[in-house]
């Protein structure tokens, strides 16, 4: 475990433990959390209060049993609703204990999560529960009343979710090598959905609890429906991505030398995008656009696509038409509208000598310029029929720098230099084998197109045709 992760986990766990102790000592549970099975008085006994805490803890345990993993790796569970309900009814200390005990998962009990990860996960819920509960108590002490009850509840829930997401995002970023801000922004839509769907539900659960505590259990149905909606959303996105990957693989496998080319191009492009701090929507466009950038080659005849000799003028025109054909194939899919410029323009050159539209400089969509660099690097660092020995990463990087400002956007080349691919590592703990691209400034006698790596053939600075 990296030292930075150790320090962070130790810090969060220490603060979480202190917050739990301090909240327990300073904040008396609100009487509204009690289950009146002994007396109906306004001064409930300790067993009644403990019974109420146990009830909300049980609801939280059920809600925590089936979390949904969001695209960036954070998890979303409907347990947020009963935690918030216990906060509205019982205050900071009650919410802290419900969050600490109620979020225990089967994975933890079976040892599938390291002990330090378990402690960090629970501390990441205790701290927000105490902070949000304290905030709500202060609000109500200053401005009591029915409207204030509701408004303070919504604000406290927002604080809880945001603080929890920040703590989890930092933990996930340190563990996986992602940028914390990217994780935070990337999964914020899921959190926003939680606020809209789960917080009002938690409020209703608390209101019903005050009338008939047992009736609160009936909210298991809408909670399950909410969890199912999260799961369906993630499953649909995964299925969409897997379908695109299958289509890209089918195109790549027409040429055995370009197998998995699109997947590797996607990985590099997304890495560059993260370095450039593009938005989450743009990262998604790079992911899907990277997978589909060569889909137009499905319309290129085999005798052209697989030809190892120099292409004639007519064959080169067929090859150079694949970005336009790819955009035409994808155009009817509304969900992929953002990917169309990437697919159509990923062979435009920075100096305007590319194709199909001879755009120049910033006229070329930014994401297409990113993909052009990743496409070139992948092709140079992979074996091809005309060059079975790939370029090293250093050689390929030298070609990118050599033609920065001519073929490639210099800003994007600089961003690429900051990615893990330059050092041969794409992800922590995973070594990337050198996979070259066609040499961009290679022998003009072999040059067949303006595409560095079209159909596995080398490219050089061409005479525009």
Short mmCIF file of C-alpha atoms in Angstrom, two decimals:
data_model
loop_
_atom_site.label_atom_id
_atom_site.label_comp_id
_atom_site.label_asym_id
_atom_site.label_seq_id
_atom_site.Cartn_x
_atom_site.Cartn_y
_atom_site.Cartn_z
CA UNK A 1 0.00 0.00 0.00
CA UNK A 2 1.47 3.41 -0.97
CA UNK A 3 2.57 5.61 1.90
CA UNK A 4 0.13 8.36 0.89
CA UNK A 5 -2.74 5.86 1.10
CA UNK A 6 -1.56 4.62 4.50
CA UNK A 7 -1.43 8.16 5.85
CA UNK A 8 -4.85 9.00 4.45
CA UNK A 9 -6.50 5.84 5.80
CA UNK A 10 -4.93 6.35 9.24
CA UNK A 11 -6.07 9.97 9.30
CA UNK A 12 -9.65 9.26 8.23
CA UNK A 13 -10.02 6.34 10.65
CA UNK A 14 -8.61 8.39 13.54
CA UNK A 15 -10.89 11.34 12.82
CA UNK A 16 -13.86 8.98 12.39
CA UNK A 17 -13.23 7.27 15.73
CA UNK A 18 -12.87 10.61 17.51
CA UNK A 19 -16.03 11.92 15.86
CA UNK A 20 -17.99 8.86 17.02
CA UNK A 21 -16.75 9.18 20.61
CA UNK A 22 -17.30 12.96 20.79
CA UNK A 23 -20.79 12.72 19.23
CA UNK A 24 -21.76 9.98 21.69
CA UNK A 25 -20.61 12.05 24.67
CA UNK A 26 -21.94 15.45 23.55
CA UNK A 27 -25.17 14.72 21.66
CA UNK A 28 -28.05 13.05 23.45
CA UNK A 29 -30.32 11.02 21.12
CA UNK A 30 -33.49 12.92 20.25
CA UNK A 31 -36.60 11.34 21.84
CA UNK A 32 -38.25 11.08 18.43
CA UNK A 33 -36.02 8.10 17.62
CA UNK A 34 -37.62 5.96 20.36
CA UNK A 35 -40.06 3.10 19.76
CA UNK A 36 -42.81 3.53 22.40
CA UNK A 37 -43.32 -0.12 23.34
CA UNK A 38 -43.05 0.52 27.11
CA UNK A 39 -44.79 3.82 27.63
CA UNK A 40 -46.48 6.49 25.58
CA UNK A 41 -44.99 9.37 27.54
CA UNK A 42 -42.96 12.22 26.15
CA UNK A 43 -39.91 11.05 28.10
CA UNK A 44 -39.02 7.70 26.51
CA UNK A 45 -36.87 5.20 28.36
CA UNK A 46 -33.41 4.06 27.33
CA UNK A 47 -34.66 0.67 26.02
CA UNK A 48 -37.15 2.46 23.76
CA UNK A 49 -34.39 4.67 22.36
CA UNK A 50 -32.06 1.72 21.85
CA UNK A 51 -34.89 -0.16 20.14
CA UNK A 52 -35.37 2.75 17.75
CA UNK A 53 -31.65 2.87 16.98
CA UNK A 54 -31.64 -0.89 16.39
CA UNK A 55 -34.61 -0.59 14.03
CA UNK A 56 -32.89 2.02 11.84
CA UNK A 57 -29.64 0.06 11.98
CA UNK A 58 -31.46 -3.01 10.68
CA UNK A 59 -32.99 -1.01 7.82
CA UNK A 60 -29.52 0.30 6.97
CA UNK A 61 -28.04 -3.21 7.00
CA UNK A 62 -30.66 -4.31 4.48
CA UNK A 63 -30.05 -1.23 2.33
CA UNK A 64 -26.28 -1.82 2.40
CA UNK A 65 -26.51 -5.43 1.30
CA UNK A 66 -26.58 -4.76 -2.44
CA UNK A 67 -24.51 -1.69 -3.43
CA UNK A 68 -24.21 -0.64 -7.07
CA UNK A 69 -20.76 0.22 -8.42
CA UNK A 70 -20.79 3.52 -10.33
CA UNK A 71 -18.62 4.08 -13.45
CA UNK A 72 -15.72 5.63 -11.53
CA UNK A 73 -15.59 2.91 -8.93
CA UNK A 74 -17.49 4.46 -6.04
CA UNK A 75 -20.48 2.54 -4.71
CA UNK A 76 -24.04 3.70 -4.27
CA UNK A 77 -26.46 1.96 -1.92
CA UNK A 78 -29.98 2.82 -0.82
CA UNK A 79 -28.73 2.65 2.79
CA UNK A 80 -28.37 6.43 2.50
CA UNK A 81 -32.14 6.74 3.08
CA UNK A 82 -32.31 4.98 6.50
CA UNK A 83 -29.09 6.71 7.62
CA UNK A 84 -30.68 10.04 6.80
CA UNK A 85 -33.92 8.99 8.47
CA UNK A 86 -32.03 8.18 11.68
CA UNK A 87 -30.25 11.53 11.46
CA UNK A 88 -33.53 13.44 11.08
CA UNK A 89 -35.04 11.61 14.05
CA UNK A 90 -32.13 10.97 16.41
CA UNK A 91 -29.43 13.56 15.75
CA UNK A 92 -25.64 13.29 15.16
CA UNK A 93 -24.78 10.50 17.60
CA UNK A 94 -27.59 8.22 16.45
CA UNK A 95 -26.77 8.76 12.76
CA UNK A 96 -23.08 8.06 13.45
CA UNK A 97 -23.79 4.73 15.14
CA UNK A 98 -26.35 3.69 12.52
CA UNK A 99 -23.83 4.51 9.77
CA UNK A 100 -21.00 2.74 11.58
CA UNK A 101 -22.86 -0.52 12.24
CA UNK A 102 -25.59 -0.54 9.61
CA UNK A 103 -23.25 -0.26 6.61
CA UNK A 104 -21.49 -3.55 7.40
CA UNK A 105 -21.44 -5.67 4.25
CA UNK A 106 -21.12 -9.39 3.62
CA UNK A 107 -17.90 -8.70 1.71
CA UNK A 108 -16.39 -7.29 4.90
CA UNK A 109 -17.47 -10.23 7.01
CA UNK A 110 -15.99 -12.65 4.49
CA UNK A 111 -12.68 -10.80 4.43
CA UNK A 112 -12.98 -9.71 0.79
CA UNK A 113 -12.18 -6.14 1.83
CA UNK A 114 -8.91 -5.47 3.72
CA UNK A 115 -9.41 -4.47 7.34
CA UNK A 116 -8.02 -1.01 6.72
CA UNK A 117 -10.43 -0.57 3.80
CA UNK A 118 -13.34 -1.55 6.02
CA UNK A 119 -12.31 0.93 8.71
CA UNK A 120 -11.83 3.70 6.13
CA UNK A 121 -15.22 3.01 4.53
CA UNK A 122 -17.04 3.21 7.85
CA UNK A 123 -15.10 6.29 8.97
CA UNK A 124 -16.04 7.90 5.68
CA UNK A 125 -19.69 7.60 6.74
CA UNK A 126 -19.33 8.44 10.42
CA UNK A 127 -17.62 11.79 9.79
CA UNK A 128 -20.30 13.08 7.37
CA UNK A 129 -23.07 11.83 9.68
CA UNK A 130 -21.69 13.78 12.65
CA UNK A 131 -21.03 16.93 10.61
CA UNK A 132 -24.44 16.86 8.91
CA UNK A 133 -26.26 16.09 12.18
CA UNK A 134 -24.48 18.91 14.00
CA UNK A 135 -25.32 21.30 11.15
CA UNK A 136 -29.00 20.39 11.33
CA UNK A 137 -29.15 20.75 15.12
CA UNK A 138 -27.59 24.22 14.91
CA UNK A 139 -30.00 25.24 12.15
CA UNK A 140 -33.05 24.13 14.15
CA UNK A 141 -31.80 25.82 17.31
CA UNK A 142 -31.63 29.11 15.43
CA UNK A 143 -34.72 28.75 13.25
CA UNK A 144 -37.23 26.15 14.54
CA UNK A 145 -40.46 25.36 12.74
CA UNK A 146 -42.01 22.89 10.24
CA UNK A 147 -40.52 24.54 7.14
CA UNK A 148 -37.15 24.80 8.79
CA UNK A 149 -37.37 21.10 9.76
CA UNK A 150 -37.68 20.14 6.10
CA UNK A 151 -35.14 22.62 4.72
CA UNK A 152 -32.54 21.73 7.34
CA UNK A 153 -33.06 18.03 6.56
CA UNK A 154 -32.43 18.56 2.84
CA UNK A 155 -29.35 20.67 3.52
CA UNK A 156 -27.96 18.16 6.03
CA UNK A 157 -28.45 15.32 3.54
CA UNK A 158 -26.61 17.26 0.85
CA UNK A 159 -23.71 17.89 3.25
CA UNK A 160 -23.60 14.22 4.23
CA UNK A 161 -23.51 12.97 0.64
CA UNK A 162 -21.02 15.54 -0.60
CA UNK A 163 -18.60 15.01 2.29
CA UNK A 164 -18.89 11.23 1.97
CA UNK A 165 -18.22 11.44 -1.78
CA UNK A 166 -15.15 13.63 -1.21
CA UNK A 167 -13.68 11.22 1.34
CA UNK A 168 -14.39 8.17 -0.82
CA UNK A 169 -13.10 9.85 -4.00
CA UNK A 170 -9.77 10.67 -2.36
CA UNK A 171 -9.47 7.10 -1.07
CA UNK A 172 -10.30 5.63 -4.48
CA UNK A 173 -7.93 8.01 -6.27
CA UNK A 174 -5.03 7.10 -3.99
CA UNK A 175 -5.76 3.40 -4.41
CA UNK A 176 -6.23 3.35 -8.20
CA UNK A 177 -4.06 6.23 -9.39
CA UNK A 178 -6.99 8.29 -10.69
CA UNK A 179 -7.31 12.01 -10.06
CA UNK A 180 -9.57 12.63 -7.06
CA UNK A 181 -11.38 15.50 -8.78
CA UNK A 182 -12.11 13.27 -11.77
CA UNK A 183 -13.60 10.58 -9.53
CA UNK A 184 -15.61 13.20 -7.66
CA UNK A 185 -17.00 14.80 -10.80
CA UNK A 186 -17.41 11.49 -12.60
CA UNK A 187 -19.74 9.98 -10.00
CA UNK A 188 -21.42 13.22 -8.92
CA UNK A 189 -24.36 12.49 -11.21
CA UNK A 190 -25.10 9.36 -9.22
CA UNK A 191 -24.92 11.35 -5.99
CA UNK A 192 -27.17 14.04 -7.41
CA UNK A 193 -29.65 11.31 -8.28
CA UNK A 194 -29.47 10.08 -4.69
CA UNK A 195 -30.30 13.52 -3.33
CA UNK A 196 -33.29 13.82 -5.64
CA UNK A 197 -34.59 10.27 -5.09
CA UNK A 198 -33.48 9.14 -1.65
CA UNK A 199 -33.53 12.23 0.56
CA UNK A 200 -37.25 13.03 0.18
CA UNK A 201 -37.89 9.32 0.70
CA UNK A 202 -35.85 9.43 3.91
CA UNK A 203 -37.89 12.41 5.07
CA UNK A 204 -41.14 10.54 4.45
CA UNK A 205 -39.76 7.52 6.32
CA UNK A 206 -39.04 9.73 9.31
CA UNK A 207 -42.51 11.28 9.20
CA UNK A 208 -44.24 7.88 8.99
CA UNK A 209 -42.04 6.60 11.83
CA UNK A 210 -43.47 9.31 14.06
CA UNK A 211 -47.00 8.07 13.34
CA UNK A 212 -46.54 4.28 13.24
CA UNK A 213 -42.94 3.16 13.52
CA UNK A 214 -43.56 -0.31 12.02
CA UNK A 215 -45.06 1.22 8.86
CA UNK A 216 -41.62 2.58 7.98
CA UNK A 217 -40.60 -0.94 6.94
CA UNK A 218 -43.06 -0.67 4.04
CA UNK A 219 -40.61 1.73 2.39
CA UNK A 220 -38.48 -1.31 1.54
CA UNK A 221 -40.43 -1.50 -1.74
CA UNK A 222 -39.59 2.00 -3.06
CA UNK A 223 -36.03 1.61 -1.74
CA UNK A 224 -35.64 -1.63 -3.69
CA UNK A 225 -37.09 0.07 -6.78
CA UNK A 226 -34.55 2.89 -6.44
CA UNK A 227 -31.71 0.41 -6.08
CA UNK A 228 -32.98 -1.47 -9.14
CA UNK A 229 -33.00 1.78 -11.13
CA UNK A 230 -29.35 2.43 -10.21
CA UNK A 231 -28.43 -1.10 -11.23
CA UNK A 232 -30.28 -0.87 -14.53
CA UNK A 233 -28.58 2.43 -15.33
CA UNK A 234 -25.11 0.97 -14.76
CA UNK A 235 -26.00 -2.26 -16.58
CA UNK A 236 -27.30 -0.38 -19.60
CA UNK A 237 -24.15 1.71 -19.80
CA UNK A 238 -21.97 -1.38 -19.44
CA UNK A 239 -23.96 -3.22 -22.07
CA UNK A 240 -23.68 -0.25 -24.44
CA UNK A 241 -19.91 -0.11 -23.92
CA UNK A 242 -19.56 -3.88 -24.36
CA UNK A 243 -21.56 -3.74 -27.59
CA UNK A 244 -19.29 -1.01 -28.90
CA UNK A 245 -16.22 -3.01 -27.86
CA UNK A 246 -17.56 -6.06 -29.71
CA UNK A 247 -18.13 -4.00 -32.85
CA UNK A 248 -14.65 -2.51 -32.62
CA UNK A 249 -13.12 -5.95 -32.08
CA UNK A 250 -14.95 -7.29 -35.13
CA UNK A 251 -13.43 -4.52 -37.27
CA UNK A 252 -9.95 -4.93 -35.79
CA UNK A 253 -9.94 -8.70 -36.30
CA UNK A 254 -10.20 -8.32 -40.05
CA UNK A 255 -6.47 -7.68 -39.80
CA UNK A 256 -4.63 -9.92 -37.29
CA UNK A 257 -2.02 -7.20 -36.80
CA UNK A 258 -4.59 -4.70 -35.51
CA UNK A 259 -6.35 -6.96 -32.99
CA UNK A 260 -7.25 -4.93 -29.85
CA UNK A 261 -5.94 -1.79 -31.58
CA UNK A 262 -9.12 0.17 -30.85
CA UNK A 263 -9.17 -0.85 -27.19
CA UNK A 264 -5.58 0.30 -26.69
CA UNK A 265 -6.23 3.54 -28.55
CA UNK A 266 -9.22 4.14 -26.27
CA UNK A 267 -7.12 3.57 -23.15
CA UNK A 268 -4.40 5.98 -24.26
CA UNK A 269 -6.90 8.65 -25.35
CA UNK A 270 -8.73 8.50 -22.01
CA UNK A 271 -5.41 8.78 -20.19
CA UNK A 272 -4.54 11.90 -22.17
CA UNK A 273 -7.99 13.29 -21.49
CA UNK A 274 -7.51 12.84 -17.76
CA UNK A 275 -4.18 14.65 -17.87
CA UNK A 276 -5.89 17.51 -19.73
CA UNK A 277 -8.74 17.50 -17.17
CA UNK A 278 -11.46 17.22 -19.79
CA UNK A 279 -15.01 16.84 -18.52
CA UNK A 280 -16.55 13.52 -17.63
CA UNK A 281 -18.77 13.69 -20.72
CA UNK A 282 -15.68 14.25 -22.89
CA UNK A 283 -13.92 11.29 -21.27
CA UNK A 284 -16.91 9.14 -22.14
CA UNK A 285 -16.79 10.46 -25.72
CA UNK A 286 -13.08 9.59 -25.91
CA UNK A 287 -13.83 6.11 -24.59
CA UNK A 288 -16.54 5.33 -27.10
CA UNK A 289 -14.99 7.36 -29.91
CA UNK A 290 -11.69 5.55 -29.39
CA UNK A 291 -13.41 2.20 -29.71
CA UNK A 292 -15.29 3.24 -32.86
CA UNK A 293 -12.72 5.43 -34.60
CA UNK A 294 -11.95 2.78 -37.26
CA UNK A 295 -15.45 1.38 -37.65
CA UNK A 296 -15.53 2.81 -41.19
CA UNK A 297 -12.91 0.27 -42.24
CA UNK A 298 -15.72 -2.25 -42.30
CA UNK A 299 -16.51 -0.77 -45.73
CA UNK A 300 -12.94 -1.00 -47.04
CA UNK A 301 -12.38 -4.09 -49.27
CA UNK A 302 -10.00 -6.73 -47.92
CA UNK A 303 -7.72 -6.43 -50.93
CA UNK A 304 -7.12 -2.80 -49.88
CA UNK A 305 -7.26 -3.12 -46.09
CA UNK A 306 -4.88 -6.09 -45.95
CA UNK A 307 -2.57 -5.13 -48.79
CA UNK A 308 1.06 -4.99 -47.66
CA UNK A 309 2.43 -3.28 -50.73
CA UNK A 310 2.11 0.36 -51.58
CA UNK A 311 -1.44 1.48 -52.30
CA UNK A 312 -2.21 3.11 -55.62
CA UNK A 313 -4.14 6.35 -55.81
CA UNK A 314 -7.57 4.69 -56.09
CA UNK A 315 -6.84 2.35 -53.18
CA UNK A 316 -5.60 5.19 -51.04
CA UNK A 317 -8.83 7.08 -51.69
CA UNK A 318 -10.79 4.03 -50.51
CA UNK A 319 -8.69 3.84 -47.36
CA UNK A 320 -8.91 7.55 -46.64
CA UNK A 321 -12.71 7.40 -46.88
CA UNK A 322 -13.03 5.30 -43.72
CA UNK A 323 -13.48 8.25 -41.28
CA UNK A 324 -16.42 9.60 -43.31
CA UNK A 325 -17.90 6.14 -43.71
CA UNK A 326 -17.51 5.52 -39.98
CA UNK A 327 -19.32 8.75 -39.14
CA UNK A 328 -22.12 7.80 -41.53
CA UNK A 329 -22.49 4.39 -39.89
CA UNK A 330 -22.69 5.87 -36.38
CA UNK A 331 -24.81 8.93 -37.25
CA UNK A 332 -28.21 7.24 -36.69
CA UNK A 333 -27.25 6.41 -33.07
CA UNK A 334 -28.31 9.54 -31.17
CA UNK A 335 -26.45 8.48 -28.04
CA UNK A 336 -23.18 8.69 -30.00
CA UNK A 337 -23.66 12.22 -31.36
CA UNK A 338 -20.65 13.49 -29.36
CA UNK A 339 -18.45 10.78 -30.89
CA UNK A 340 -19.16 11.70 -34.52
CA UNK A 341 -16.57 14.54 -34.74
CA UNK A 342 -13.94 12.23 -33.22
CA UNK A 343 -14.61 9.49 -35.75
CA UNK A 344 -14.74 11.83 -38.74
CA UNK A 345 -11.74 14.01 -37.90
CA UNK A 346 -9.22 11.72 -36.17
CA UNK A 347 -6.97 11.85 -39.26
CA UNK A 348 -6.92 15.63 -39.67
CA UNK A 349 -3.42 17.09 -39.44
CA UNK A 350 -2.59 20.12 -37.37
CA UNK A 351 -1.10 21.85 -40.42
CA UNK A 352 -4.23 21.21 -42.50
CA UNK A 353 -2.88 18.45 -44.76
CA UNK A 354 -4.96 15.66 -43.26
CA UNK A 355 -8.31 14.26 -44.30
CA UNK A 356 -11.24 14.22 -44.91
CA UNK A 357 -11.93 17.96 -44.49
CA UNK A 358 -8.39 19.42 -44.29
CA UNK A 359 -9.16 21.24 -41.07
CA UNK A 360 -6.30 23.16 -39.53
CA UNK A 361 -5.25 23.84 -35.94
CA UNK A 362 -8.11 24.52 -33.56
CA UNK A 363 -10.63 23.89 -36.34
CA UNK A 364 -10.05 20.23 -35.58
CA UNK A 365 -12.22 19.14 -32.62
CA UNK A 366 -10.11 18.83 -29.47
CA UNK A 367 -11.11 15.23 -28.82
CA UNK A 368 -10.22 14.26 -32.39
CA UNK A 369 -6.76 15.80 -31.88
CA UNK A 370 -6.37 13.73 -28.70
CA UNK A 371 -7.39 10.56 -30.50
CA UNK A 372 -4.99 11.30 -33.37
CA UNK A 373 -2.05 11.28 -30.95
CA UNK A 374 -3.19 8.11 -29.18
CA UNK A 375 -3.87 6.37 -32.52
CA UNK A 376 -0.40 7.26 -33.78
CA UNK A 377 1.39 6.15 -30.62
CA UNK A 378 -0.45 2.82 -30.50
CA UNK A 379 0.28 2.09 -34.15
CA UNK A 380 3.98 2.91 -33.81
CA UNK A 381 4.37 0.70 -30.76
CA UNK A 382 2.67 -2.35 -32.29
CA UNK A 383 4.04 -4.93 -34.73
CA UNK A 384 2.99 -4.56 -38.35
CA UNK A 385 3.66 -6.72 -41.44
CA UNK A 386 6.10 -4.15 -42.83
CA UNK A 387 7.80 -3.70 -39.43
CA UNK A 388 7.65 -6.71 -37.16
CA UNK A 389 9.82 -5.04 -34.53
CA UNK A 390 7.78 -2.25 -32.92
CA UNK A 391 9.27 1.08 -32.02
CA UNK A 392 10.18 1.58 -28.39
CA UNK A 393 8.18 4.07 -26.39
CA UNK A 394 11.11 6.46 -26.57
CA UNK A 395 11.32 6.19 -30.37
CA UNK A 396 7.57 6.67 -30.78
CA UNK A 397 7.62 9.65 -28.44
CA UNK A 398 10.44 11.11 -30.50
CA UNK A 399 8.28 10.87 -33.62
CA UNK A 400 5.37 12.57 -31.86
CA UNK A 401 7.62 15.43 -30.76
CA UNK A 402 9.23 15.66 -34.20
CA UNK A 403 5.88 16.22 -35.88
CA UNK A 404 4.23 18.30 -33.16
CA UNK A 405 2.84 21.39 -34.84
CA UNK A 406 2.83 19.60 -38.20
CA UNK A 407 0.77 16.47 -37.75
CA UNK A 408 -0.11 16.72 -34.05
CA UNK A 409 -1.32 19.41 -31.69
CA UNK A 410 1.77 20.33 -29.58
CA UNK A 411 -0.39 20.86 -26.47
CA UNK A 412 -1.75 17.33 -26.71
CA UNK A 413 1.71 15.87 -27.31
CA UNK A 414 2.84 17.64 -24.12
CA UNK A 415 -0.15 16.18 -22.28
CA UNK A 416 0.68 12.72 -23.58
CA UNK A 417 4.21 13.05 -22.19
CA UNK A 418 2.64 13.32 -18.71
CA UNK A 419 0.70 10.06 -19.00
CA UNK A 420 1.82 6.71 -17.61
CA UNK A 421 2.22 5.34 -21.14
CA UNK A 422 5.44 7.22 -21.63
CA UNK A 423 6.96 5.17 -18.80
CA UNK A 424 5.31 1.95 -19.99
CA UNK A 425 2.73 1.81 -17.22
CA UNK A 426 -0.93 2.52 -17.91
CA UNK A 427 -2.34 1.53 -14.55
CA UNK A 428 -0.74 1.03 -11.14
CA UNK A 429 0.71 -2.46 -10.97
CA UNK A 430 0.14 -3.18 -14.65
CA UNK A 431 3.04 -3.13 -17.10
CA UNK A 432 2.25 -2.22 -20.68
CA UNK A 433 4.31 -4.11 -23.20
CA UNK A 434 5.84 -1.88 -25.85
CA UNK A 435 3.37 -1.56 -28.69
CA UNK A 436 4.62 0.73 -31.41
CA UNK A 437 2.97 2.78 -34.14
CA UNK A 438 4.11 3.25 -37.69
CA UNK A 439 7.10 5.49 -37.90
CA UNK A 440 5.71 8.86 -38.79
CA UNK A 441 8.73 10.20 -40.58
CA UNK A 442 9.67 6.92 -42.21
CA UNK A 443 10.91 6.28 -45.74
CA UNK A 444 8.87 8.24 -48.22
CA UNK A 445 9.12 5.38 -50.69
CA UNK A 446 6.85 3.28 -48.41
CA UNK A 447 4.43 6.14 -47.68
CA UNK A 448 0.93 5.19 -48.76
CA UNK A 449 -1.37 7.60 -46.96
CA UNK A 450 -1.55 10.55 -44.66
CA UNK A 451 -2.62 8.21 -41.87
CA UNK A 452 0.09 7.12 -39.42
CA UNK A 453 -0.85 3.51 -39.29
CA UNK A 454 -3.68 3.13 -41.79
CA UNK A 455 -4.16 -0.59 -42.29
CA UNK A 456 -0.83 -1.18 -40.61
CA UNK A 457 1.30 0.74 -43.10
CA UNK A 458 3.83 3.41 -42.15
CA UNK A 459 3.25 7.02 -42.93
CA UNK A 460 5.48 10.02 -43.38
CA UNK A 461 4.85 13.65 -44.01
CA UNK A 462 2.91 13.29 -47.24
CA UNK A 463 2.29 15.48 -50.18
CA UNK A 464 -1.40 16.31 -49.81
CA UNK A 465 -3.54 14.51 -52.33
#
